[in-house]
CSV table of C-alpha atoms in Angstrom, one decimal:
chain,number,residue,atom,x,y,z
A,1,MET,CA,-25.3,1.6,-1.4
A,2,ASP,CA,-27.9,4.3,-1.7
A,3,ASP,CA,-28.2,7.9,-0.3
A,4,LEU,CA,-29.6,6.7,3.1
A,5,ASP,CA,-26.6,4.3,3.5
A,6,GLY,CA,-24.3,7.2,2.8
A,7,GLU,CA,-26.0,9.5,5.3
A,8,ILE,CA,-25.9,6.8,8.0
A,9,LEU,CA,-22.2,6.1,7.3
A,10,ASP,CA,-21.4,9.8,7.5
A,11,ARG,CA,-23.4,10.2,10.7
A,12,ILE,CA,-21.9,7.2,12.5
A,13,GLN,CA,-18.4,8.1,11.6
A,14,ARG,CA,-19.0,11.5,13.3
A,15,GLY,CA,-20.4,9.8,16.3
A,16,VAL,CA,-23.0,7.3,17.6
A,17,PRO,CA,-25.6,9.1,19.8
A,18,LEU,CA,-24.8,8.3,23.5
A,19,VAL,CA,-28.4,7.4,24.4
A,20,ARG,CA,-30.1,4.1,25.4
A,21,ARG,CA,-31.4,3.6,21.9
A,22,PRO,CA,-28.8,5.2,19.5
A,23,PHE,CA,-30.3,3.7,16.4
A,24,HIS,CA,-33.7,5.1,17.3
A,25,ALA,CA,-32.1,8.6,17.7
A,26,LEU,CA,-30.4,8.2,14.3
A,27,ALA,CA,-33.7,7.1,12.7
A,28,GLU,CA,-35.5,10.3,14.0
A,29,GLU,CA,-32.7,12.4,12.7
A,30,LEU,CA,-32.8,10.7,9.3
A,31,ASP,CA,-36.5,10.5,9.2
A,32,THR,CA,-36.7,6.7,9.0
A,33,SER,CA,-37.4,3.8,11.4
A,34,GLU,CA,-35.1,2.3,14.0
A,35,GLU,CA,-35.5,-1.1,12.3
A,36,GLU,CA,-34.4,0.4,9.0
A,37,VAL,CA,-31.3,1.9,10.5
A,38,LEU,CA,-30.4,-1.3,12.4
A,39,ALA,CA,-30.8,-3.4,9.3
A,40,ARG,CA,-28.6,-1.0,7.2
A,41,VAL,CA,-25.9,-0.7,9.8
A,42,LYS,CA,-25.8,-4.5,10.1
A,43,ARG,CA,-25.5,-4.8,6.3
A,44,LEU,CA,-22.7,-2.3,6.2
A,45,ARG,CA,-20.9,-4.4,8.8
A,46,ASP,CA,-21.5,-7.6,6.9
A,47,LEU,CA,-20.2,-5.9,3.7
A,48,GLY,CA,-17.0,-5.2,5.7
A,49,ILE,CA,-17.5,-1.4,5.5
A,50,VAL,CA,-18.2,-0.8,9.1
A,51,ARG,CA,-15.3,-2.4,11.1
A,52,ARG,CA,-16.4,-1.4,14.6
A,53,LEU,CA,-18.7,0.9,16.5
A,54,GLY,CA,-16.7,1.9,19.5
A,55,PRO,CA,-14.6,4.5,21.4
A,56,ILE,CA,-11.9,6.2,19.4
A,57,ILE,CA,-9.2,6.3,22.1
A,58,ASN,CA,-6.9,9.3,22.5
A,59,TYR,CA,-3.9,7.4,23.7
A,60,ARG,CA,-2.0,10.5,24.7
A,61,ARG,CA,-4.5,11.3,27.4
A,62,TRP,CA,-3.9,7.9,29.0
A,63,ASP,CA,-0.2,8.7,29.2
A,64,MET,CA,0.6,6.0,26.7
A,65,TYR,CA,3.6,5.9,24.5
A,66,GLY,CA,3.3,5.6,20.7
A,67,ALA,CA,5.4,6.0,17.6
A,68,LEU,CA,5.7,4.9,14.0
A,69,ILE,CA,8.4,2.3,13.4
A,70,ALA,CA,10.3,2.1,10.1
A,71,ALA,CA,12.5,-0.9,9.4
A,72,ASN,CA,13.9,-3.2,6.8
A,73,VAL,CA,12.7,-6.8,6.5
A,74,ASP,CA,13.6,-9.6,4.2
A,75,PRO,CA,10.3,-9.9,2.2
A,76,GLU,CA,10.6,-13.7,2.5
A,77,ARG,CA,10.0,-13.2,6.3
A,78,ILE,CA,6.8,-11.3,5.9
A,79,GLU,CA,4.7,-14.1,7.5
A,80,ASP,CA,7.0,-14.0,10.6
A,81,VAL,CA,6.2,-10.3,10.8
A,82,ARG,CA,2.5,-10.9,10.3
A,83,SER,CA,2.2,-13.5,13.1
A,84,VAL,CA,4.1,-11.5,15.6
A,85,VAL,CA,2.3,-8.2,15.0
A,86,MET,CA,-1.0,-10.0,15.1
A,87,ALA,CA,-0.1,-11.3,18.6
A,88,TYR,CA,0.4,-7.8,20.0
A,89,ALA,CA,-2.6,-5.6,20.7
A,90,GLU,CA,0.0,-2.8,20.9
A,91,VAL,CA,0.5,-2.9,17.1
A,92,SER,CA,-2.5,-1.3,15.3
A,93,HIS,CA,-1.3,-0.9,11.8
A,94,ALA,CA,1.5,-2.7,9.8
A,95,TYR,CA,2.4,-2.5,6.1
A,96,LEU,CA,5.0,-3.7,3.7
A,97,ARG,CA,5.7,-0.7,1.5
A,98,GLU,CA,7.5,0.0,-1.7
A,99,HIS,CA,10.5,2.0,-0.2
A,100,SER,CA,14.0,1.4,0.9
A,101,TRP,CA,12.5,1.2,4.4
A,102,ASN,CA,10.0,-1.5,3.5
A,103,LEU,CA,8.3,-2.2,6.8
A,104,TRP,CA,6.2,0.3,8.6
A,105,PHE,CA,4.1,-0.2,11.7
A,106,THR,CA,2.5,1.8,14.6
A,107,VAL,CA,2.9,0.8,18.2
A,108,VAL,CA,1.0,2.3,21.1
A,109,ALA,CA,1.9,0.9,24.5
A,110,GLU,CA,1.3,1.5,28.2
A,111,ASN,CA,4.7,3.1,28.6
A,112,GLU,CA,8.1,3.4,26.8
A,113,GLY,CA,9.4,0.2,28.5
A,114,VAL,CA,6.6,-1.9,27.1
A,115,PHE,CA,6.9,-0.2,23.7
A,116,ASP,CA,10.6,-1.1,23.5
A,117,LEU,CA,9.8,-4.6,24.6
A,118,VAL,CA,7.3,-5.1,21.8
A,119,VAL,CA,9.5,-3.6,19.1
A,120,GLY,CA,12.5,-5.7,20.4
A,121,ASP,CA,10.5,-8.9,20.2
A,122,ILE,CA,9.2,-8.1,16.6
A,123,THR,CA,12.8,-7.2,15.6
A,124,ALA,CA,14.1,-10.5,17.0
A,125,LYS,CA,11.4,-12.8,15.7
A,126,ALA,CA,11.2,-11.3,12.2
A,127,GLY,CA,14.9,-10.4,11.8
A,128,LEU,CA,14.3,-6.7,11.3
A,129,ARG,CA,17.2,-4.4,10.4
A,130,ASP,CA,17.7,-0.6,10.6
A,131,VAL,CA,14.8,-0.1,13.1
A,132,ARG,CA,13.9,3.5,13.5
A,133,LYS,CA,11.5,5.0,16.0
A,134,LEU,CA,9.7,8.0,14.6
A,135,LYS,CA,7.8,10.1,17.1
A,136,ARG,CA,5.0,12.4,16.0
A,137,LEU,CA,6.4,15.9,16.5
A,138,LYS,CA,3.4,17.8,15.2
A,139,THR,CA,-0.1,17.0,14.0
A,140,TYR,CA,-1.3,19.0,11.0
A,141,LYS,CA,-4.3,16.9,10.4
A,142,LEU,CA,-6.0,13.8,11.7
A,143,LYS,CA,-9.4,13.2,10.2
A,144,VAL,CA,-10.2,9.7,9.2
A,145,ARG,CA,-13.6,9.9,7.6
A,146,PHE,CA,-14.7,8.5,4.3
A,147,LYS,CA,-17.5,9.7,2.1
A,148,ALA,CA,-19.8,7.0,0.8
B,1,MET,CA,-16.1,0.2,41.1
B,2,VAL,CA,-14.7,-0.4,37.7
B,3,THR,CA,-11.8,1.8,36.8
B,4,ASP,CA,-11.7,3.8,33.6
B,5,LYS,CA,-9.0,1.6,32.2
B,6,GLU,CA,-10.9,-1.6,32.9
B,7,PHE,CA,-14.0,0.0,31.4
B,8,ILE,CA,-12.4,1.2,28.2
B,9,ASN,CA,-10.5,-2.0,27.6
B,10,VAL,CA,-13.8,-3.8,27.4
B,11,ALA,CA,-15.8,-1.1,25.7
B,12,ALA,CA,-13.1,-0.9,23.0
B,13,ALA,CA,-14.2,-4.2,21.5
B,14,GLY,CA,-17.2,-2.3,20.2
B,15,LEU,CA,-20.9,-2.5,20.3
B,16,GLU,CA,-23.2,-5.2,19.0
B,17,ILE,CA,-25.6,-3.7,16.5
B,18,GLU,CA,-28.8,-4.0,18.4
B,19,ALA,CA,-31.6,-1.7,19.7
B,20,GLU,CA,-30.0,-1.2,23.2
B,21,PRO,CA,-26.3,-1.7,22.5
B,22,PHE,CA,-25.1,-0.4,25.8
B,23,SER,CA,-27.0,-3.1,27.8
B,24,ARG,CA,-24.1,-5.7,27.4
B,25,LEU,CA,-21.5,-3.3,28.9
B,26,ALA,CA,-24.0,-2.4,31.7
B,27,GLU,CA,-24.5,-6.1,32.5
B,28,ARG,CA,-20.8,-6.9,32.3
B,29,PHE,CA,-19.9,-4.2,34.9
B,30,GLY,CA,-23.1,-4.3,37.0
B,31,LEU,CA,-23.9,-0.8,36.0
B,32,THR,CA,-27.1,0.8,34.6
B,33,GLN,CA,-27.2,1.7,31.0
B,34,ALA,CA,-27.4,5.4,32.1
B,35,GLU,CA,-24.2,4.9,34.1
B,36,VAL,CA,-22.4,3.3,31.1
B,37,ILE,CA,-23.5,6.2,28.9
B,38,SER,CA,-22.5,8.9,31.4
B,39,ARG,CA,-19.1,7.2,31.8
B,40,LEU,CA,-18.5,7.3,28.1
B,41,GLN,CA,-19.7,10.9,27.9
B,42,ARG,CA,-17.3,11.8,30.7
B,43,LEU,CA,-14.3,10.1,29.0
B,44,ILE,CA,-15.2,12.2,25.9
B,45,ASP,CA,-15.5,15.4,27.9
B,46,GLU,CA,-12.1,14.6,29.5
B,47,GLY,CA,-10.6,14.1,26.0
B,48,LYS,CA,-9.6,10.4,26.7
B,49,VAL,CA,-12.0,9.3,24.1
B,50,LYS,CA,-12.2,11.4,20.9
B,51,ARG,CA,-15.6,10.2,20.0
B,52,PHE,CA,-17.8,7.1,20.1
B,53,ALA,CA,-18.1,6.3,16.4
B,54,ALA,CA,-17.9,3.9,13.5
B,55,SER,CA,-14.5,2.9,12.2
B,56,VAL,CA,-14.7,2.0,8.5
B,57,ARG,CA,-12.7,0.1,6.0
B,58,HIS,CA,-12.0,2.3,3.1
B,59,LYS,CA,-11.3,-0.3,0.4
B,60,PRO,CA,-14.9,-1.7,0.3
B,61,MET,CA,-16.1,1.9,0.0
B,62,GLY,CA,-14.2,2.1,-3.3
B,63,TYR,CA,-11.1,3.9,-2.0
B,64,ASP,CA,-8.7,1.7,-3.9
B,65,PHE,CA,-5.7,4.0,-4.0
B,66,ASN,CA,-4.1,4.5,-0.6
B,67,THR,CA,-0.6,6.0,-0.3
B,68,MET,CA,1.8,7.3,2.3
B,69,LEU,CA,3.9,10.2,1.2
B,70,LEU,CA,7.1,11.4,2.8
B,71,VAL,CA,7.6,15.0,2.0
B,72,ARG,CA,10.9,16.7,2.9
B,73,GLY,CA,10.5,20.4,3.4
B,74,GLU,CA,12.6,23.4,4.0
B,75,PRO,CA,12.8,23.9,7.8
B,76,GLY,CA,11.0,27.3,7.8
B,77,ASN,CA,8.3,26.0,5.5
B,78,LEU,CA,7.0,22.9,7.3
B,79,ASP,CA,4.0,24.5,8.9
B,80,ARG,CA,3.0,26.1,5.6
B,81,ILE,CA,3.3,22.8,3.7
B,82,GLY,CA,1.4,21.0,6.5
B,83,ALA,CA,-1.4,23.5,6.3
B,84,ALA,CA,-1.6,23.3,2.5
B,85,VAL,CA,-1.6,19.5,2.4
B,86,SER,CA,-4.3,19.3,5.1
B,87,ARG,CA,-6.8,21.2,2.9
B,88,PHE,CA,-7.2,18.1,0.7
B,89,THR,CA,-10.2,16.2,1.9
B,90,GLU,CA,-8.5,13.0,0.6
B,91,VAL,CA,-5.7,13.5,3.2
B,92,SER,CA,-6.6,11.8,6.5
B,93,HIS,CA,-3.3,12.1,8.4
B,94,CYS,CA,-0.6,14.7,8.1
B,95,TYR,CA,2.2,14.6,10.7
B,96,HIS,CA,5.7,16.0,11.2
B,97,ARG,CA,8.2,13.3,12.0
B,98,HIS,CA,11.8,12.7,11.3
B,99,HIS,CA,12.6,10.8,8.1
B,100,PRO,CA,14.0,7.4,8.9
B,101,ASP,CA,17.3,8.4,7.4
B,102,GLY,CA,17.6,11.1,10.1
B,103,ASP,CA,16.3,14.2,8.2
B,104,PRO,CA,14.3,16.1,10.9
B,105,HIS,CA,12.2,18.0,8.4
B,106,CYS,CA,9.8,15.5,7.0
B,107,ILE,CA,6.0,15.4,6.7
B,108,TYR,CA,4.1,12.2,6.6
B,109,ILE,CA,0.8,12.2,4.6
B,110,MET,CA,-1.8,9.5,4.1
B,111,ILE,CA,-3.9,9.9,1.0
B,112,HIS,CA,-7.0,7.9,0.0
B,113,THR,CA,-8.7,8.3,-3.4
B,114,ARG,CA,-11.1,6.3,-5.6
B,115,GLU,CA,-9.2,7.1,-8.8
B,116,LYS,CA,-5.6,6.8,-9.7
B,117,SER,CA,-5.7,10.1,-11.7
B,118,ARG,CA,-6.8,12.0,-8.6
B,119,MET,CA,-4.0,10.4,-6.5
B,120,ASP,CA,-1.5,11.5,-9.1
B,121,GLU,CA,-3.0,15.0,-9.2
B,122,ILE,CA,-2.7,15.4,-5.5
B,123,ILE,CA,0.9,14.1,-5.4
B,124,GLY,CA,1.8,16.4,-8.2
B,125,THR,CA,0.3,19.4,-6.5
B,126,ILE,CA,2.1,18.6,-3.2
B,127,ALA,CA,5.4,18.2,-5.0
B,128,GLU,CA,5.1,21.7,-6.5
B,129,LEU,CA,4.3,23.4,-3.1
B,130,HIS,CA,6.7,26.1,-2.1
B,131,GLY,CA,9.4,24.8,0.2
B,132,VAL,CA,9.1,21.1,-0.7
B,133,ARG,CA,12.5,19.6,-1.3
B,134,GLY,CA,11.4,16.1,-2.3
B,135,VAL,CA,8.6,13.6,-2.3
B,136,GLU,CA,8.8,9.8,-1.7
B,137,VAL,CA,5.7,7.8,-2.6
B,138,CYS,CA,5.5,4.7,-0.3
B,139,THR,CA,2.8,2.6,-1.8
B,140,SER,CA,1.6,-0.3,0.4
B,141,LEU,CA,2.4,-3.7,-1.0
B,142,VAL,CA,0.9,-5.8,1.8
B,143,GLU,CA,-1.5,-4.8,4.6
B,144,LEU,CA,-0.3,-7.0,7.5
B,145,LYS,CA,-2.6,-5.5,10.2
B,146,LYS,CA,-5.2,-2.8,10.5
B,147,THR,CA,-7.2,-2.4,13.7
B,148,SER,CA,-8.3,0.2,16.2
B,149,LEU,CA,-6.3,0.8,19.4
B,150,SER,CA,-8.1,-1.6,21.7
B,151,ARG,CA,-6.4,-1.4,25.0
B,152,VAL,CA,-5.1,1.4,27.3
B,153,SER,CA,-3.1,-1.0,29.4
B,154,SER,CA,-0.7,-3.6,28.2
B,155,SER,CA,-1.0,-7.2,27.3
B,156,VAL,CA,2.7,-7.6,28.2
B,157,LYS,CA,4.9,-6.4,31.1
B,158,PRO,CA,8.6,-5.5,30.8
């Protein structure tokens, strides 16, 4: 990765210009060609660095219900957890962590009823114990941006 | 006319990297590209979409050290701790939530660094902040899933 890759990554993490030819707009800003920007963004995607170019959804404004779940799972059942969380679009992140609560995942659902249904199904299928629903009470910071 | 929910559920899959990336959405919904773009702009103006942007994987960018910290704070000092922690550029998320054991005064922090020494330095600094009662380092052992929120309506019904 060179400086131009870094500038492109920085810029597209802040936002893709909402115009008919966004990569052309980026090229003008960065003083290069549309072809160059397209080729580089494709390469960044192929390298696995760019995961998606899309809308970052503010679920609260859609009246959705979200929380972090902490639970305990038998590490031998980790593949059960993986297959059931992969099946639910409502689960965005899931990690096995080094802690007495060893399973952590985030669920965002259309409403609390769906939320509880999803968590209940994961609990049953993977044998979770001590399941805790942890609502976000205050946001001090939310800024997911990585410098190249 | 396509509803905002239908629209965003499809748009959330993300763009192809091509010269006119909004053309596929336009075709899908029988809209012009200008209509697709103004719909996205309106959803941003309404706060329903924070931004239209790249999501990146931090590991291939060299951020090899990624940790969640649970920081228990004195009740009157949570805001001060949250503000101090948020100043680190390496901190992406900083939220107040209950600790799973029931302690209501807990701050959750996600930290990403390229070097272990920097991670240790940040954790050490946070542990020394005024009002901090204890720090638990919850290193991830297995990443089971990591995606972007991709639907605003559900795949299941209760």
